[in-house]
Amino acid sequence: METSVKRRIVISRPDYIEKILTPSSRDTTFMLRFPYFEGLEELGVSGKGIISNHKINSWRFNCKFFDNAVLKPSFISEAIERSNILTKELEEYWKYVGKLNISSYEWSLETDITKWALRFACDMITIVVTGERSYSMASYYNILSNKKVKNSNTAIEDPERFIQGIKNHLSGFTYFLYFSPFLRHHIPFIKDQVKATLKNRDYLFKILDLIIKKRRKEIEEIPVGDELRNDMLTSLIVTNTVRDINRTNIGIDNISRPMTDDEIRANLLDSFQGGIDT
């Protein structure tokens, strides 16, 4: 009688593990991304960006743009500076919400720090990705406090809805990964969740498309050769164009071209997913 034997590989060398967990655009042996799923096609994310991109050449192309955007020293320095600013801002919100002892000027606060952390993450990722504020912490502060904070020039009109939208998008992946088209479209409850996920996807795509369109217009109004912001979105837009002062010339198979808006949107979505709900 024949029995099936499963092969197990035990890796004990740290350098091997590091190679598996840190793939690069040059070495695609171990790619940290979803394989092809028919459901992800319907969700509109298959073969795009990095996380859901099963196409090796496209994945490498996106990785090179992504690495070029986030590994610049100026980008890293600004991210650190912004992090310090947001931390101080968060402390101020806590002071206002907390119980202030007038006699000693000491304050205390009992709160769910995970909710603040989520909004801190949204503020942080929005700044480094778009160069603009989402004021997520301010929005949450307004929910808790009678004294409201007003903000203008926000990148995201309703940060509370956007954060929930990102979380719903990730949780909705399950229906498109593990259920067949028949189950997704005909089984009660499941089909309702699928419809809600697709509607939420359209909302997120609309927000990101507006952000990209706005930034493109701003760049067009800046004279060629002038210094641009150090955010990720600007880098994705100008790389491989005449406005790329670094002349990065990123390409695959000797083809160098700028990113399309759809490709940029996929990378922004990956960034917000990784930055907000991890």
XYZ file of C-alpha atoms in Angstrom:
278
model
C 0.000 0.000 0.000
C 1.373 3.375 -0.998
C 1.199 6.292 1.347
C 1.668 9.905 0.439
C 4.695 11.569 1.959
C 4.805 15.286 2.580
C 8.130 16.998 2.252
C 9.104 19.339 5.060
C 11.966 21.791 4.886
C 13.378 23.176 8.125
C 15.377 26.390 7.799
C 17.670 27.267 10.683
C 20.038 29.768 9.077
C 18.985 33.403 9.664
C 20.438 34.561 6.336
C 18.156 32.147 4.457
C 15.105 33.292 6.413
C 15.994 36.926 5.780
C 16.232 36.236 2.057
C 12.765 34.675 2.035
C 11.135 37.450 4.058
C 12.815 40.369 2.268
C 12.364 39.875 -1.483
C 13.672 42.509 -3.859
C 12.743 43.668 -7.328
C 15.850 41.876 -8.643
C 15.354 38.526 -6.905
C 11.781 37.296 -7.336
C 12.363 33.753 -6.057
C 10.336 34.448 -2.910
C 7.678 37.018 -3.719
C 5.548 38.235 -0.818
C 2.277 38.723 -2.662
C -0.961 36.926 -3.440
C -0.945 34.366 -6.256
C -3.610 34.652 -8.939
C -7.193 34.487 -7.688
C -10.174 34.920 -9.980
C -11.965 36.784 -7.210
C -9.270 39.455 -7.020
C -9.954 40.220 -10.682
C -13.536 41.069 -9.758
C -12.303 43.125 -6.817
C -10.158 45.104 -9.249
C -6.784 44.554 -7.567
C -5.344 41.489 -9.302
C -2.119 42.107 -11.211
C -1.777 45.633 -9.821
C 0.439 47.255 -7.227
C 2.529 44.922 -5.080
C 0.405 42.986 -2.581
C -2.020 41.431 -5.084
C 0.246 41.402 -8.121
C 0.877 37.900 -9.477
C 2.530 39.197 -12.667
C 6.277 39.085 -12.058
C 7.301 41.824 -14.515
C 4.559 44.145 -13.312
C 5.425 43.350 -9.687
C 9.098 44.173 -10.316
C 8.149 47.384 -12.127
C 5.988 48.530 -9.212
C 8.602 47.508 -6.635
C 11.251 49.619 -8.350
C 9.001 52.676 -8.339
C 8.043 52.019 -4.721
C 11.653 51.562 -3.592
C 12.735 54.665 -5.480
C 10.048 56.689 -3.701
C 10.543 55.549 -0.106
C 14.296 54.898 0.085
C 15.399 58.442 -0.698
C 17.250 60.057 2.251
C 15.058 63.160 1.946
C 11.917 61.022 2.176
C 13.164 59.184 5.264
C 14.251 62.417 6.978
C 10.899 64.046 6.388
C 9.061 60.960 7.637
C 11.012 61.087 10.908
C 10.366 64.800 11.311
C 6.652 64.384 10.637
C 6.484 61.525 13.129
C 7.870 63.769 15.867
C 5.395 66.531 15.016
C 2.436 64.144 15.077
C 3.542 62.656 18.399
C 3.535 66.102 20.007
C 0.144 66.819 18.466
C -1.223 63.563 19.880
C 0.000 64.499 23.355
C -1.829 67.821 23.110
C -5.086 66.089 22.219
C -4.667 63.778 25.197
C -4.121 66.743 27.483
C -7.284 68.464 26.274
C -9.378 65.302 26.569
C -7.807 64.252 29.873
C -8.710 65.453 33.323
C -6.657 68.533 34.089
C -5.786 69.307 37.714
C -5.642 73.113 37.745
C -3.707 73.320 41.001
C -0.819 71.131 39.849
C -1.307 71.384 36.083
C -1.172 67.611 35.899
C -3.544 65.596 33.766
C -4.630 61.997 33.463
C -6.525 60.129 30.777
C -8.123 56.719 30.536
C -8.647 55.881 26.881
C -8.470 53.159 24.248
C -5.006 53.783 22.852
C -5.588 51.464 19.886
C -8.127 53.910 18.449
C -5.666 56.768 18.750
C -2.887 54.619 17.287
C -5.042 53.813 14.270
C -5.629 57.492 13.579
C -2.005 58.376 14.236
C -1.069 55.771 11.634
C -3.553 57.243 9.155
C -2.172 60.751 9.679
C 1.383 59.497 9.316
C 0.861 57.405 6.194
C -1.193 60.160 4.548
C 1.612 62.677 5.027
C 4.415 60.460 3.740
C 2.322 59.196 0.827
C 0.590 62.402 -0.314
C 2.498 65.189 1.448
C -0.787 66.437 2.910
C -2.684 65.975 6.155
C -5.745 63.830 6.763
C -6.323 65.187 10.298
C -7.523 61.798 11.496
C -6.494 62.452 15.100
C -8.208 65.833 15.015
C -11.365 64.207 13.672
C -11.357 61.640 16.465
C -10.653 64.366 19.018
C -13.734 66.230 17.778
C -15.811 63.140 18.523
C -14.608 63.055 22.133
C -14.427 66.752 22.936
C -16.933 69.588 23.056
C -14.210 71.953 21.900
C -13.896 71.317 18.174
C -10.819 71.652 15.975
C -11.278 73.060 12.479
C -8.950 72.011 9.673
C -8.587 73.047 6.055
C -6.780 71.693 2.994
C -7.218 68.114 4.112
C -6.247 65.324 1.733
C -9.176 63.175 2.888
C -12.523 64.828 3.522
C -13.844 62.263 6.009
C -10.898 60.435 7.634
C -13.139 58.372 9.916
C -14.979 56.923 6.940
C -11.720 56.416 5.052
C -10.119 54.463 7.902
C -13.180 52.243 8.171
C -13.149 51.869 4.395
C -9.573 50.552 4.450
C -10.454 48.088 7.207
C -13.569 46.929 5.343
C -11.573 46.522 2.141
C -9.097 44.204 3.834
C -11.764 42.173 5.613
C -13.687 41.887 2.336
C -10.727 40.139 0.688
C -11.889 36.879 2.271
C -15.000 36.651 0.109
C -12.995 37.082 -3.091
C -10.172 34.740 -2.103
C -12.092 31.731 -0.843
C -15.569 31.802 -2.399
C -16.446 30.855 -5.969
C -18.327 33.275 -8.260
C -21.527 31.295 -7.711
C -21.290 31.584 -3.923
C -20.314 35.257 -4.101
C -23.283 36.190 -6.263
C -26.089 33.884 -5.146
C -25.744 32.867 -1.502
C -27.589 35.151 0.953
C -25.386 37.154 3.312
C -22.282 36.372 1.235
C -23.609 38.202 -1.821
C -24.608 41.143 0.383
C -21.104 41.320 1.822
C -19.631 41.135 -1.677
C -21.826 44.009 -2.867
C -20.836 46.066 0.168
C -17.143 45.344 -0.450
C -17.378 46.377 -4.102
C -19.233 49.552 -3.166
C -16.567 50.317 -0.571
C -13.860 49.638 -3.180
C -15.451 52.191 -5.504
C -15.410 54.730 -2.675
C -11.707 54.135 -1.968
C -10.818 54.271 -5.666
C -12.684 57.571 -5.997
C -10.828 59.126 -3.052
C -7.435 57.992 -4.339
C -8.203 59.103 -7.905
C -9.094 62.581 -6.641
C -5.831 62.761 -4.672
C -3.809 61.749 -7.747
C -5.654 64.169 -10.024
C -5.138 67.047 -7.600
C -1.425 66.359 -7.235
C -0.916 66.041 -11.002
C -2.517 69.440 -11.482
C -0.300 70.984 -8.801
C 2.817 69.537 -10.445
C 1.785 70.834 -13.870
C 1.620 74.358 -12.460
C 5.188 74.166 -11.105
C 7.953 75.174 -13.562
C 10.036 72.268 -14.860
C 13.265 72.033 -12.881
C 11.874 73.488 -9.659
C 12.155 71.346 -6.553
C 9.101 69.248 -5.731
C 7.845 67.747 -2.483
C 9.419 64.588 -1.085
C 6.224 62.575 -0.758
C 5.684 59.185 -2.351
C 2.853 60.292 -4.644
C 4.953 63.023 -6.240
C 7.771 60.553 -6.835
C 5.438 58.018 -8.460
C 4.030 60.697 -10.767
C 7.282 62.303 -11.949
C 9.604 59.285 -12.192
C 10.584 58.635 -15.822
C 9.318 62.088 -16.869
C 11.075 65.375 -17.647
C 10.275 66.499 -14.101
C 12.345 63.694 -12.583
C 15.396 65.703 -11.540
C 17.153 62.520 -10.423
C 16.719 60.938 -13.867
C 15.961 57.610 -12.256
C 15.010 55.878 -15.533
C 13.163 52.914 -14.066
C 12.112 50.233 -16.498
C 11.628 46.542 -17.182
C 12.948 44.781 -20.293
C 14.504 48.048 -21.508
C 11.123 49.780 -21.449
C 11.094 52.964 -19.369
C 7.823 54.789 -18.927
C 5.941 56.746 -16.281
C 3.298 55.092 -14.148
C -0.336 55.312 -15.190
C -2.931 56.650 -12.762
C -4.296 53.120 -12.265
C -0.831 51.872 -11.300
C -0.296 54.804 -8.948
C -3.679 54.204 -7.338
C -2.811 50.546 -6.721
C 0.424 51.549 -4.981
C -1.350 54.157 -2.873
C -3.956 51.595 -1.852
C -1.230 49.120 -0.871
C 0.479 51.839 1.168
C -2.669 52.843 3.026
C -3.548 49.207 3.692
C -0.103 48.503 5.077
C 0.120 51.759 6.999
C -3.327 51.885 8.581
C -4.449 48.342 9.292
C -1.282 46.446 10.223
